[in-house]
PDB file of C-alpha atoms in Angstrom:
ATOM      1  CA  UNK A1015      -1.084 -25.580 -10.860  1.00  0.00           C
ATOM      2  CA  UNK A1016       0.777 -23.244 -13.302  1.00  0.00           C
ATOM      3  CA  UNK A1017       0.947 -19.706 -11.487  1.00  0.00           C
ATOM      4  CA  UNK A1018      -1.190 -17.017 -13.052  1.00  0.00           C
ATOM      5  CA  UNK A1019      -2.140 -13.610 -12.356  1.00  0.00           C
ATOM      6  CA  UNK A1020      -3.100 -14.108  -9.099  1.00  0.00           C
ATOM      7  CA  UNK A1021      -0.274 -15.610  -7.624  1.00  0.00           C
ATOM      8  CA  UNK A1022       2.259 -13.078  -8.673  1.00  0.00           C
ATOM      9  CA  UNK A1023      -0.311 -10.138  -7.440  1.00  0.00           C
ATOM     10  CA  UNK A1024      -0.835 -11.983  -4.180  1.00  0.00           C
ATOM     11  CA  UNK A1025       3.591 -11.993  -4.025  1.00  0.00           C
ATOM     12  CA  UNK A1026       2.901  -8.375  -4.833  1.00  0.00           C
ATOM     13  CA  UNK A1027       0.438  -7.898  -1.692  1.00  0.00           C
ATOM     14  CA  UNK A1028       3.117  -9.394   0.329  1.00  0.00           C
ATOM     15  CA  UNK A1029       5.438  -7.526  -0.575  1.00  0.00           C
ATOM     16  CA  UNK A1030       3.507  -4.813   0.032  1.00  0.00           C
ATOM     17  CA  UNK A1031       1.975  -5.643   3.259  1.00  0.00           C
ATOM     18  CA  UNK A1032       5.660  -6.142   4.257  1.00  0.00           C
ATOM     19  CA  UNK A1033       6.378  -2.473   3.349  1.00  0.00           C
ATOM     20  CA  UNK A1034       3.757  -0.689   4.998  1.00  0.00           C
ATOM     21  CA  UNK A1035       4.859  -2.653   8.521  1.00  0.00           C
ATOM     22  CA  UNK A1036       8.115  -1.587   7.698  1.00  0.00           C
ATOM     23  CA  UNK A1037       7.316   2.189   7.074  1.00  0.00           C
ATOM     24  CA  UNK A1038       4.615   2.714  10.273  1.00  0.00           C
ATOM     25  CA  UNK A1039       6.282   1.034  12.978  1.00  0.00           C
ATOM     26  CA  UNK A1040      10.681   1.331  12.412  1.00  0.00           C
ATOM     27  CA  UNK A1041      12.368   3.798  14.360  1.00  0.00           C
ATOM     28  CA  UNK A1042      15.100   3.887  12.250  1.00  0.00           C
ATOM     29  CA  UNK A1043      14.712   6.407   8.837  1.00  0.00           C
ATOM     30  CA  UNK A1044      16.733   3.877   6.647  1.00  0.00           C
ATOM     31  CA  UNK A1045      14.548   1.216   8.027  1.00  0.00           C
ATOM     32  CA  UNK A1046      11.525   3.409   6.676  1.00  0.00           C
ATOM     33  CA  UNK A1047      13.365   4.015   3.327  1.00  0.00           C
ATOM     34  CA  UNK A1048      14.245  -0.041   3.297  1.00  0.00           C
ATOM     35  CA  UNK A1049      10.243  -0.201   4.024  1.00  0.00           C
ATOM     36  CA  UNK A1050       9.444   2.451   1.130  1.00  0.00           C
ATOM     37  CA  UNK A1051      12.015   0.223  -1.479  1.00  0.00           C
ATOM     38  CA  UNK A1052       9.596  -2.961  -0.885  1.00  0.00           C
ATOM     39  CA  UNK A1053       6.622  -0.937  -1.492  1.00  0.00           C
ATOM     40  CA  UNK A1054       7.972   0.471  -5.055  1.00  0.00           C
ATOM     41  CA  UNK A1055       9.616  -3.457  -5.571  1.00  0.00           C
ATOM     42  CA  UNK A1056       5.646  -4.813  -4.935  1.00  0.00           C
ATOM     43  CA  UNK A1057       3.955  -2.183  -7.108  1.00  0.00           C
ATOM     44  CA  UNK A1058       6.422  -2.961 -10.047  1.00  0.00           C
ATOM     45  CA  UNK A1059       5.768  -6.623  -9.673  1.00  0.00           C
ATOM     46  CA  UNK A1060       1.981  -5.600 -10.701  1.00  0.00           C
ATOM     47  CA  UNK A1061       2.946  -3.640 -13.260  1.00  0.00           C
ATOM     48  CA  UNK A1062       5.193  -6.203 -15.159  1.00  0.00           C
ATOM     49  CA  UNK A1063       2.465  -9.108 -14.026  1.00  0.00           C
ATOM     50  CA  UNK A1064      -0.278  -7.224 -15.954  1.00  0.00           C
ATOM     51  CA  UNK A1065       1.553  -6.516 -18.926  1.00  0.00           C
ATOM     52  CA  UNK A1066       2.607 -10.243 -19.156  1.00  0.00           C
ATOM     53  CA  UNK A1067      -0.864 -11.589 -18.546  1.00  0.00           C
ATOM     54  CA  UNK A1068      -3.579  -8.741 -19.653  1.00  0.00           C
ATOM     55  CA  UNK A1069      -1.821  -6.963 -22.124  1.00  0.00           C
ATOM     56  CA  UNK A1070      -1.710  -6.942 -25.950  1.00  0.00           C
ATOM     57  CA  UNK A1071       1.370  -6.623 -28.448  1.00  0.00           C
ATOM     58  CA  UNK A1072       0.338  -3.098 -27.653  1.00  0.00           C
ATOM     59  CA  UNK A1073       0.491  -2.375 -24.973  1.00  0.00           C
ATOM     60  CA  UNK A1074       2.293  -4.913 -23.397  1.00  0.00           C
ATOM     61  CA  UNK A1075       5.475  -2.581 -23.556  1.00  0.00           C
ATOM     62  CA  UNK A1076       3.382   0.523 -21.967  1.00  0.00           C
ATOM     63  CA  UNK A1077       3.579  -1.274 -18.523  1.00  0.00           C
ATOM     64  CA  UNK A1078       7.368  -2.171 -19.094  1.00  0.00           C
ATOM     65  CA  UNK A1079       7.776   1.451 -19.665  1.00  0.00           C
ATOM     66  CA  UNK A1080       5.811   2.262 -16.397  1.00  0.00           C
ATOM     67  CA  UNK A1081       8.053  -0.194 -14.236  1.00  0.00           C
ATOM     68  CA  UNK A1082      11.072   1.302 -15.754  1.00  0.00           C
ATOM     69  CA  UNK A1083      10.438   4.987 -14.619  1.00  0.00           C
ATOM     70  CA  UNK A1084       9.155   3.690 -11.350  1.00  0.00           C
ATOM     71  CA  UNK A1085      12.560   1.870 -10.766  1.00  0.00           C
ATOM     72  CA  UNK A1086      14.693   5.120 -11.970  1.00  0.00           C
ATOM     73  CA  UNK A1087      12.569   7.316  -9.792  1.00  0.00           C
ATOM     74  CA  UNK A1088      13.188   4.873  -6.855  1.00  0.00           C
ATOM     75  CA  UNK A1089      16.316   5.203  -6.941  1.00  0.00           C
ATOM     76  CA  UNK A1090      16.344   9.038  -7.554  1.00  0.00           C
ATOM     77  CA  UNK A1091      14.391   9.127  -3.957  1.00  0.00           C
ATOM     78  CA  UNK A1092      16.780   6.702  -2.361  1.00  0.00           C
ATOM     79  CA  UNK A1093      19.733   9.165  -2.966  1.00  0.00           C
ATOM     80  CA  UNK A1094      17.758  12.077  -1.508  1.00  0.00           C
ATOM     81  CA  UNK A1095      16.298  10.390   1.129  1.00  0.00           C
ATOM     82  CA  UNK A1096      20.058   9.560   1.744  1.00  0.00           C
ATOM     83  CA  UNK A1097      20.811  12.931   1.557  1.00  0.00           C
ATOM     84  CA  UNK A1098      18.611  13.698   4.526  1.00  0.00           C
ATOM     85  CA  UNK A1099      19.806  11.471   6.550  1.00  0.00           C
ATOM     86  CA  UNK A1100      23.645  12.124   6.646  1.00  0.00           C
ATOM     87  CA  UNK A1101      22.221  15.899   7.379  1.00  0.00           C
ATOM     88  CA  UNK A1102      20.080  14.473  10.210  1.00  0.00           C
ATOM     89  CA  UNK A1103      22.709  12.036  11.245  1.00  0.00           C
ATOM     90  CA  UNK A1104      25.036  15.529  11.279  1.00  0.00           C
ATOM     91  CA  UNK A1105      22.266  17.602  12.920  1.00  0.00           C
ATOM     92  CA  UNK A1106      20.618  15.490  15.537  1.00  0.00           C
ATOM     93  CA  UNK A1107      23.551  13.861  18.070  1.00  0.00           C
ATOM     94  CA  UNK A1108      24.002  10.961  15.819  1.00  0.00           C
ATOM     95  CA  UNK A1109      20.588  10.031  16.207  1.00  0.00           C
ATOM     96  CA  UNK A1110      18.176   8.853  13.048  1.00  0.00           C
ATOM     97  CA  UNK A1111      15.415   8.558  15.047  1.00  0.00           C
ATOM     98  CA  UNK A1112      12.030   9.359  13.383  1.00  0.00           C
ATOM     99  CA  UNK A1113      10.406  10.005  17.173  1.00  0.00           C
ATOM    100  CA  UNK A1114      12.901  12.463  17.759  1.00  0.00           C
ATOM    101  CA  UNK A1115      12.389  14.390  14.740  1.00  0.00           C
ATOM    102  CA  UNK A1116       9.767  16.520  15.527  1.00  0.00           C
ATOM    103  CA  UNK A1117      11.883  20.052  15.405  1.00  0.00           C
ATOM    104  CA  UNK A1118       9.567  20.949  12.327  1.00  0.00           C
ATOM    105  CA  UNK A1119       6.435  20.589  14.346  1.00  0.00           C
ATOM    106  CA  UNK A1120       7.532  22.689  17.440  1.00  0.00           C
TER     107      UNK A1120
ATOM    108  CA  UNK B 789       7.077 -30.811 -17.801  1.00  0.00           C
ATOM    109  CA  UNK B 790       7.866 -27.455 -18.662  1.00  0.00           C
ATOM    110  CA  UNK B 791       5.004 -26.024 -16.442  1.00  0.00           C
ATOM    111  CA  UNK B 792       5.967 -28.069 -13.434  1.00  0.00           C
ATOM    112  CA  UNK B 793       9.725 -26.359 -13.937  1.00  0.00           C
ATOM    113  CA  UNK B 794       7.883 -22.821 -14.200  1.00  0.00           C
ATOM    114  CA  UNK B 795       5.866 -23.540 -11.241  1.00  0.00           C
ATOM    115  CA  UNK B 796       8.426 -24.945  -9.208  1.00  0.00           C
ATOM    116  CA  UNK B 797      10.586 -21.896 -10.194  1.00  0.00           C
ATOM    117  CA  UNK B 798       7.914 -19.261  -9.490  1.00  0.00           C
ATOM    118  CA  UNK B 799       7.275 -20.970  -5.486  1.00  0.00           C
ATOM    119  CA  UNK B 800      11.442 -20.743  -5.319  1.00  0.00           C
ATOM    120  CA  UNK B 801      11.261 -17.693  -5.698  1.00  0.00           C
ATOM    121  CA  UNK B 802       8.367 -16.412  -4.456  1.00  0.00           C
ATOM    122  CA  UNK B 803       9.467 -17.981  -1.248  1.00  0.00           C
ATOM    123  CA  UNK B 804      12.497 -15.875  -0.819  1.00  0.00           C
ATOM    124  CA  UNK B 805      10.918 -12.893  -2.127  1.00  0.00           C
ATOM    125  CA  UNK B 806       8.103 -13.235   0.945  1.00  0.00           C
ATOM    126  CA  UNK B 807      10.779 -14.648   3.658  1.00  0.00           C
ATOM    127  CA  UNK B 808      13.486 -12.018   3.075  1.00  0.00           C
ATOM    128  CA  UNK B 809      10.830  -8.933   2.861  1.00  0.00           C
ATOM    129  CA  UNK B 810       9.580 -10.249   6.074  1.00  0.00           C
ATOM    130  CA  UNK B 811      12.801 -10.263   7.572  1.00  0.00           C
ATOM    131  CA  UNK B 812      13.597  -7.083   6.384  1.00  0.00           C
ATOM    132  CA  UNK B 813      10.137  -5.908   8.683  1.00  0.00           C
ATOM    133  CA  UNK B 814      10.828  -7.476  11.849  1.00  0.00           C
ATOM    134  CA  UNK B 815      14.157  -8.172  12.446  1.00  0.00           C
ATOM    135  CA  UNK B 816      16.155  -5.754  14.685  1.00  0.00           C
ATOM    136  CA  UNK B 817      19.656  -5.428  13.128  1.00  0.00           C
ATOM    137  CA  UNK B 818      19.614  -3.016  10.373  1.00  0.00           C
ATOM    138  CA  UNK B 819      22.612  -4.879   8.613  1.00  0.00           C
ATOM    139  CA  UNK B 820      20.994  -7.950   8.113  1.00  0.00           C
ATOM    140  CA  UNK B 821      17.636  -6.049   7.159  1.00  0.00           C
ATOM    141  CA  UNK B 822      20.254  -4.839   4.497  1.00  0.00           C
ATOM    142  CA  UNK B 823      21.058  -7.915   3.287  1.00  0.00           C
ATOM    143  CA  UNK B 824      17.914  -9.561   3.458  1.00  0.00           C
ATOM    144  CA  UNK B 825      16.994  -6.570   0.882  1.00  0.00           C
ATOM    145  CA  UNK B 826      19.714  -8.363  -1.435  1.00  0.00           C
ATOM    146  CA  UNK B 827      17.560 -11.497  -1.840  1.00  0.00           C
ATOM    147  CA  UNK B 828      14.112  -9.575  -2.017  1.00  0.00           C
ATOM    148  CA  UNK B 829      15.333  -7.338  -4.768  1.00  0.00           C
ATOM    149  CA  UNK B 830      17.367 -10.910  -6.249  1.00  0.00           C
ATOM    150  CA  UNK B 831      14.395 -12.714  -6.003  1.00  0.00           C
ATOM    151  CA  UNK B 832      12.096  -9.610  -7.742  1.00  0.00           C
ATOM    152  CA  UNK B 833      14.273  -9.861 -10.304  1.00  0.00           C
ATOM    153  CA  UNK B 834      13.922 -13.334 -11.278  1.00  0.00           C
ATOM    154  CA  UNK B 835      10.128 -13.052 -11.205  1.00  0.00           C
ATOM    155  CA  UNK B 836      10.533 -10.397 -13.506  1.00  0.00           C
ATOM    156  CA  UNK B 837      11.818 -12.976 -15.720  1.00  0.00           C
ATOM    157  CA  UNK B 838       9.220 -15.549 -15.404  1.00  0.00           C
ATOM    158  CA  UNK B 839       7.040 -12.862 -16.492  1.00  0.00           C
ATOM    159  CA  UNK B 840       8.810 -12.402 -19.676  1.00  0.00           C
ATOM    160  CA  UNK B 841      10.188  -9.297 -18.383  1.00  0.00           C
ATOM    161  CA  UNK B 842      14.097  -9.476 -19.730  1.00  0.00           C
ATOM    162  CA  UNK B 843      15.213  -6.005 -19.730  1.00  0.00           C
ATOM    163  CA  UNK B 844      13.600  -5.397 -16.501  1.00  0.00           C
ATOM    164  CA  UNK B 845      14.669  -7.947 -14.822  1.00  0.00           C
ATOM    165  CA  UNK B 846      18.561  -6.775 -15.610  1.00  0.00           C
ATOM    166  CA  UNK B 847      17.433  -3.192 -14.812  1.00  0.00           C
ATOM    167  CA  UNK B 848      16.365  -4.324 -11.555  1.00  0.00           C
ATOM    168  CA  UNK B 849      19.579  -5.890 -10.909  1.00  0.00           C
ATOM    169  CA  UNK B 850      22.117  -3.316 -12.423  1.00  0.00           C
ATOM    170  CA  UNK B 851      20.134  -0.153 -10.332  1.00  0.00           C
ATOM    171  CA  UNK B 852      18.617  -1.759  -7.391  1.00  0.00           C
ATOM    172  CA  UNK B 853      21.186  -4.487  -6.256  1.00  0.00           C
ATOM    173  CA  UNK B 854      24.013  -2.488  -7.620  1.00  0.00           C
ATOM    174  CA  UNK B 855      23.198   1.358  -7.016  1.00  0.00           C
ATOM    175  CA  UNK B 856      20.292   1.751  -4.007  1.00  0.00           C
ATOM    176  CA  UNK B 857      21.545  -0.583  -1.711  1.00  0.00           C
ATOM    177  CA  UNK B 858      24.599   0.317  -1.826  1.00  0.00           C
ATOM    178  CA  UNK B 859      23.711   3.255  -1.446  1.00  0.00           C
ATOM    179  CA  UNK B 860      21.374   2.240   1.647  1.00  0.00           C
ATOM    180  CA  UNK B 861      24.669  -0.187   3.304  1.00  0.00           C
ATOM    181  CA  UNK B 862      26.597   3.444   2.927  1.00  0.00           C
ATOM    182  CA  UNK B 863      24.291   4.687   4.989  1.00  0.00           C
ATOM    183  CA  UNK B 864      23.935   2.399   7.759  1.00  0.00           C
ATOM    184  CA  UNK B 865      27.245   1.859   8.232  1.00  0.00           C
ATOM    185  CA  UNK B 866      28.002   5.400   8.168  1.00  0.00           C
ATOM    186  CA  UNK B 867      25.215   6.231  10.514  1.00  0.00           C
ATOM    187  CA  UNK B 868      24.868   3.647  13.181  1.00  0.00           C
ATOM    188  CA  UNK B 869      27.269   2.488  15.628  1.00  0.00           C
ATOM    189  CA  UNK B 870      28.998  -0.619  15.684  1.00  0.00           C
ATOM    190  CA  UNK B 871      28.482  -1.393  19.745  1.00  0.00           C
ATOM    191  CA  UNK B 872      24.198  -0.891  19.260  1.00  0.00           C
ATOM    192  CA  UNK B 873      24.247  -2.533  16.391  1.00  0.00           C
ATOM    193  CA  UNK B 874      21.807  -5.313  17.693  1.00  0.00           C
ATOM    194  CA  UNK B 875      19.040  -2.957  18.587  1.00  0.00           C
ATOM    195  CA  UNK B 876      19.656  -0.572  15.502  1.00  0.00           C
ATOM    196  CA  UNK B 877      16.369  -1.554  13.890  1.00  0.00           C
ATOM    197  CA  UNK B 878      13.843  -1.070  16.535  1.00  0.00           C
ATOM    198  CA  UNK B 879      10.233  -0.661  16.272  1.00  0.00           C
ATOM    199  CA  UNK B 880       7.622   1.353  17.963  1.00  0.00           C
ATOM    200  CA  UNK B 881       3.806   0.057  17.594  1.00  0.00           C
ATOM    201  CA  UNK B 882       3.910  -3.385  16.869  1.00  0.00           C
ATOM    202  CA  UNK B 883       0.807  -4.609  17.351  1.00  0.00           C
ATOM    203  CA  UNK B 884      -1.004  -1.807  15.629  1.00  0.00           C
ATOM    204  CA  UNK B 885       1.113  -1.713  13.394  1.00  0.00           C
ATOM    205  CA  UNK B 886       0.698  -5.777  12.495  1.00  0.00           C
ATOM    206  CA  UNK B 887      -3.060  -5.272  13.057  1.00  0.00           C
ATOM    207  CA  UNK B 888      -3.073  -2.636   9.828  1.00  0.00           C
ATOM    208  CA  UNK B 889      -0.541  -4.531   8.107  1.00  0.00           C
ATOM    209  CA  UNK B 890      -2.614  -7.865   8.260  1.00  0.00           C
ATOM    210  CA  UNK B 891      -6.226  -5.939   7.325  1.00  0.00           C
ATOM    211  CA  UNK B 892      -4.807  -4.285   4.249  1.00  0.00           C
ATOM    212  CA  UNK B 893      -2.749  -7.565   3.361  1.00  0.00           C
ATOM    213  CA  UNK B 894      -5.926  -9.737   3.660  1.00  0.00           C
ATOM    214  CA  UNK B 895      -7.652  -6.798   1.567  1.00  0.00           C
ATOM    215  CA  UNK B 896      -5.531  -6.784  -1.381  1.00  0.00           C
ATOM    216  CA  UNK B 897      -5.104 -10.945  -1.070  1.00  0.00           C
ATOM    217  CA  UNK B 898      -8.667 -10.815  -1.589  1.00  0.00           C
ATOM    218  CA  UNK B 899      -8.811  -8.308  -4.208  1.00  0.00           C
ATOM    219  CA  UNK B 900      -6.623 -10.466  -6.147  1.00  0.00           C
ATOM    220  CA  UNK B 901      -8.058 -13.547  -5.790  1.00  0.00           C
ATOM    221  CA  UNK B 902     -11.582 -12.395  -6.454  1.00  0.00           C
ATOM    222  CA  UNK B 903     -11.114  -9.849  -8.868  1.00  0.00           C
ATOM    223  CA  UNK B 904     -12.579 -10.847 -12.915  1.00  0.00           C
ATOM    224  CA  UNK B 905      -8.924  -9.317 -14.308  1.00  0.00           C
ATOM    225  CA  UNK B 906      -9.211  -9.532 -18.361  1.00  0.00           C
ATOM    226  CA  UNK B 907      -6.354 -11.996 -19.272  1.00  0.00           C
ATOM    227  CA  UNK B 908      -5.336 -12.860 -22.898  1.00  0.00           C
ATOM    228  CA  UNK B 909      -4.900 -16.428 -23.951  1.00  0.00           C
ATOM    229  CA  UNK B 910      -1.578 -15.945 -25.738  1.00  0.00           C
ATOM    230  CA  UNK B 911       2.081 -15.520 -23.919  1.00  0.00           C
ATOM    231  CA  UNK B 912       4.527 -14.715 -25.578  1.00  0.00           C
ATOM    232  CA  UNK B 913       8.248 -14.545 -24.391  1.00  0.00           C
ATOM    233  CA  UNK B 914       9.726 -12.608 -26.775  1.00  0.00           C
ATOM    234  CA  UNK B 915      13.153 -10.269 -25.902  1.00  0.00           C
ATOM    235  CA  UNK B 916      11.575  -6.937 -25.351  1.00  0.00           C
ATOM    236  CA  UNK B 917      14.755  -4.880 -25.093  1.00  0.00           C
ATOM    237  CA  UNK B 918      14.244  -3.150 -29.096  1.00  0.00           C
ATOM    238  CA  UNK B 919      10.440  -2.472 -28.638  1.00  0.00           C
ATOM    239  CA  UNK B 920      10.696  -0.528 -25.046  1.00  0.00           C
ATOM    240  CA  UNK B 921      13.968   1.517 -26.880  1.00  0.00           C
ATOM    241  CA  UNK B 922      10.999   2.313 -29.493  1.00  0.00           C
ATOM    242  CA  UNK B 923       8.636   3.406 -27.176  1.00  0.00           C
ATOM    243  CA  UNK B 924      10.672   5.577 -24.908  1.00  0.00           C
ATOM    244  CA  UNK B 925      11.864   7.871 -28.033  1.00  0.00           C
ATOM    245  CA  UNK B 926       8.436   7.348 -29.076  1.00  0.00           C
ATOM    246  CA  UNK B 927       5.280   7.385 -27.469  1.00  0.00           C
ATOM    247  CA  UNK B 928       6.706   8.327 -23.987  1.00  0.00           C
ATOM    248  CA  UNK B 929       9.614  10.673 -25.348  1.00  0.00           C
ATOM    249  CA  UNK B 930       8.108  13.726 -23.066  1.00  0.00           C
ATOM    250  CA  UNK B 931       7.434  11.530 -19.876  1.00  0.00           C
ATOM    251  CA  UNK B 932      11.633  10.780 -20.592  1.00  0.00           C
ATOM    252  CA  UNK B 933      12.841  13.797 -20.805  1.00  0.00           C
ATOM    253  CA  UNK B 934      10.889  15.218 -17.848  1.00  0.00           C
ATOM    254  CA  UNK B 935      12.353  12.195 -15.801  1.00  0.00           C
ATOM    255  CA  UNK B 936      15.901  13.066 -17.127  1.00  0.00           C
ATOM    256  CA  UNK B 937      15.229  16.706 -15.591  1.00  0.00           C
ATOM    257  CA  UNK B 938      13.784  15.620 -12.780  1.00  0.00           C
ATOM    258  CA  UNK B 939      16.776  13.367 -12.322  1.00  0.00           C
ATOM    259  CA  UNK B 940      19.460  16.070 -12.238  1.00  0.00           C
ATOM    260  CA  UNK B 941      17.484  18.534 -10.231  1.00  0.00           C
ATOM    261  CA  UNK B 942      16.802  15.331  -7.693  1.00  0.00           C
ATOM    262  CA  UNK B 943      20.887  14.721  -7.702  1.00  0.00           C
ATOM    263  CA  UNK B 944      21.576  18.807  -7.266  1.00  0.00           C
ATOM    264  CA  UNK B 945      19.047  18.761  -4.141  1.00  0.00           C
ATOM    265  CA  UNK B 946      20.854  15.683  -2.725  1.00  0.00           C
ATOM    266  CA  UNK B 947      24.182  17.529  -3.103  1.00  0.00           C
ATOM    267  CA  UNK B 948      22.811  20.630  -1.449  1.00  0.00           C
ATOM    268  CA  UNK B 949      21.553  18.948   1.278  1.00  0.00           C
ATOM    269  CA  UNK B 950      24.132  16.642   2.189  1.00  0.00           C
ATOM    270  CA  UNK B 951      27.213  19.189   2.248  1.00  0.00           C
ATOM    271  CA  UNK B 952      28.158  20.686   4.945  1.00  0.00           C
ATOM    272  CA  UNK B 953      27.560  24.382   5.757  1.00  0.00           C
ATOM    273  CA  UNK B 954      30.411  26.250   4.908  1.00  0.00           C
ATOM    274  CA  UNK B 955      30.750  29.503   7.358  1.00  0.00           C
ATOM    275  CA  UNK B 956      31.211  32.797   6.236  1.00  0.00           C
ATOM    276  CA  UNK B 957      34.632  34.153   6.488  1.00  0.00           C
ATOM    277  CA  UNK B 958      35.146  36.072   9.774  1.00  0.00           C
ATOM    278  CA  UNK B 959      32.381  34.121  11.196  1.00  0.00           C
ATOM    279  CA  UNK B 960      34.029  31.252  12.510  1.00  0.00           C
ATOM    280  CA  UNK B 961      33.628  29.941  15.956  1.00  0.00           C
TER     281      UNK B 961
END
């Protein structure tokens, strides 16, 4: 059975599902940004898939277009999510722990 | 023939996109999440090809495989310590978190399966490199240039917030 549409969006809800584990339940904050990469990875997956399959010579390039921002702004984030951590990792005893970060909330 | 290759290609890869991003949830040692992220982002890319995808497909290996993760393997092994390196990955919540993860999974499996998407006969696989150079000093020239500013103040807030504080003079410790 030749994989359509379907297939790649159900790789994409992996993907996804995978992500959103990843984000709720690590302790670690680069495990949360590794969990926020597959989410961005699984939404550009739908992008490109519904360009290839559902789009016309049109506007088949609109959702290339789309996946290319989202990977430049992914990677934007990644640096200043970096950012934040070496100042946490500074600020905190060495610890990235997301349960320990609660100094905003106090 | 040529399907069977395609399909063959597309469960390869699929495969190790699914397995590695699973890893990268569960396991425990933040270096090998790391490199797990190498074949999920590899494997991305090369479903980005079977869906004609070219350019975005070497995108997604020049920025994400080349600049995030290394930028994420800086990190950990700038930030964790080599003797708890087993247990640098934990996890708090498992099983609500797995409960969530498998309700919205199993809602967007379904959405895809069910859903009546509109699909055109006709694939093409033509290079697509000239047409998204058109578009991006065409149609989306504004959306560029606000993500070219958005860029450098993202990269000027990074650099502000990662150097260290400099003390006054007269007001050191």
């Amino acid at each position: 059975m030749t994989p359509g549409l379907p297939h790649f969006l159900i790789v994409g809800a992996f993907l996804f599902a995978f992500g959103i584990l990843c984000v709720m339940t690590r302790r670690n904050a680069v495990g949360v940004l590794m969990g926020v990469e597959l989410i961005l990875n699984s939404a550009n997956i739908n992008f490109i898939a519904f360009a290839h399959f559902s789009g016309t010579a049109q506007t088949r390039i609109d959702g290339h277009v789309f996946a290319l921002f989202c990977i430049v702004l992914a990677a934007l984030e990644c640096a200043v999510a970096l950012a934040i951590v070496m100042a946490i990792y500074r600020n905190f005893n060495k610890l990235i722990d997301m349960e320990e970060l609660t100094t905003l909330r106090e | 023939m040529n399907n069977i290759i395609y399909s063959v290609i597309f469960y390869v890869l699929a495969a190790m996109v699914i397995g590695s991003a699973g890893y990268v949830a569960i396991s425990k040692n933040i270096v090998r999440c790391a490199f797990a992220l190498v074949y999920t982002f590899l494997g991305v890319a090369g479903l980005f090809v079977l869906l004609s995808a070219d350019f975005i497909a070497a995108t997604q290996v020049l920025i994400y495989v080349g600049g995030t993760l290394v930028l994420i393997l800086f990190a950990v092994m700038l930030s964790s310590r080599i003797s708890e390196i087993r247990i640098s990955n934990q996890s708090v919540g498992r099983v609500p978190g797995f409960f969530i993860t498998i309700c919205f999974g199993a809602i967007l499996i379904y959405v895809a399966v069910s859903g009546q998407w509109p699909v055109t006969e006709k694939v093409d696989f033509s290079p697509t490199t000239a047409s998204i150079g058109n578009a991006l000093l065409g149609k989306w020239l504004l959306p560029f240039e606000v993500v070219s500013i958005l860029i450098l103040s993202g990269l000027m807030g990074a650099v502000v917030i990662a150097r260290r504080k400099r003390m006054p003079k007269g007001d050191e410790k």
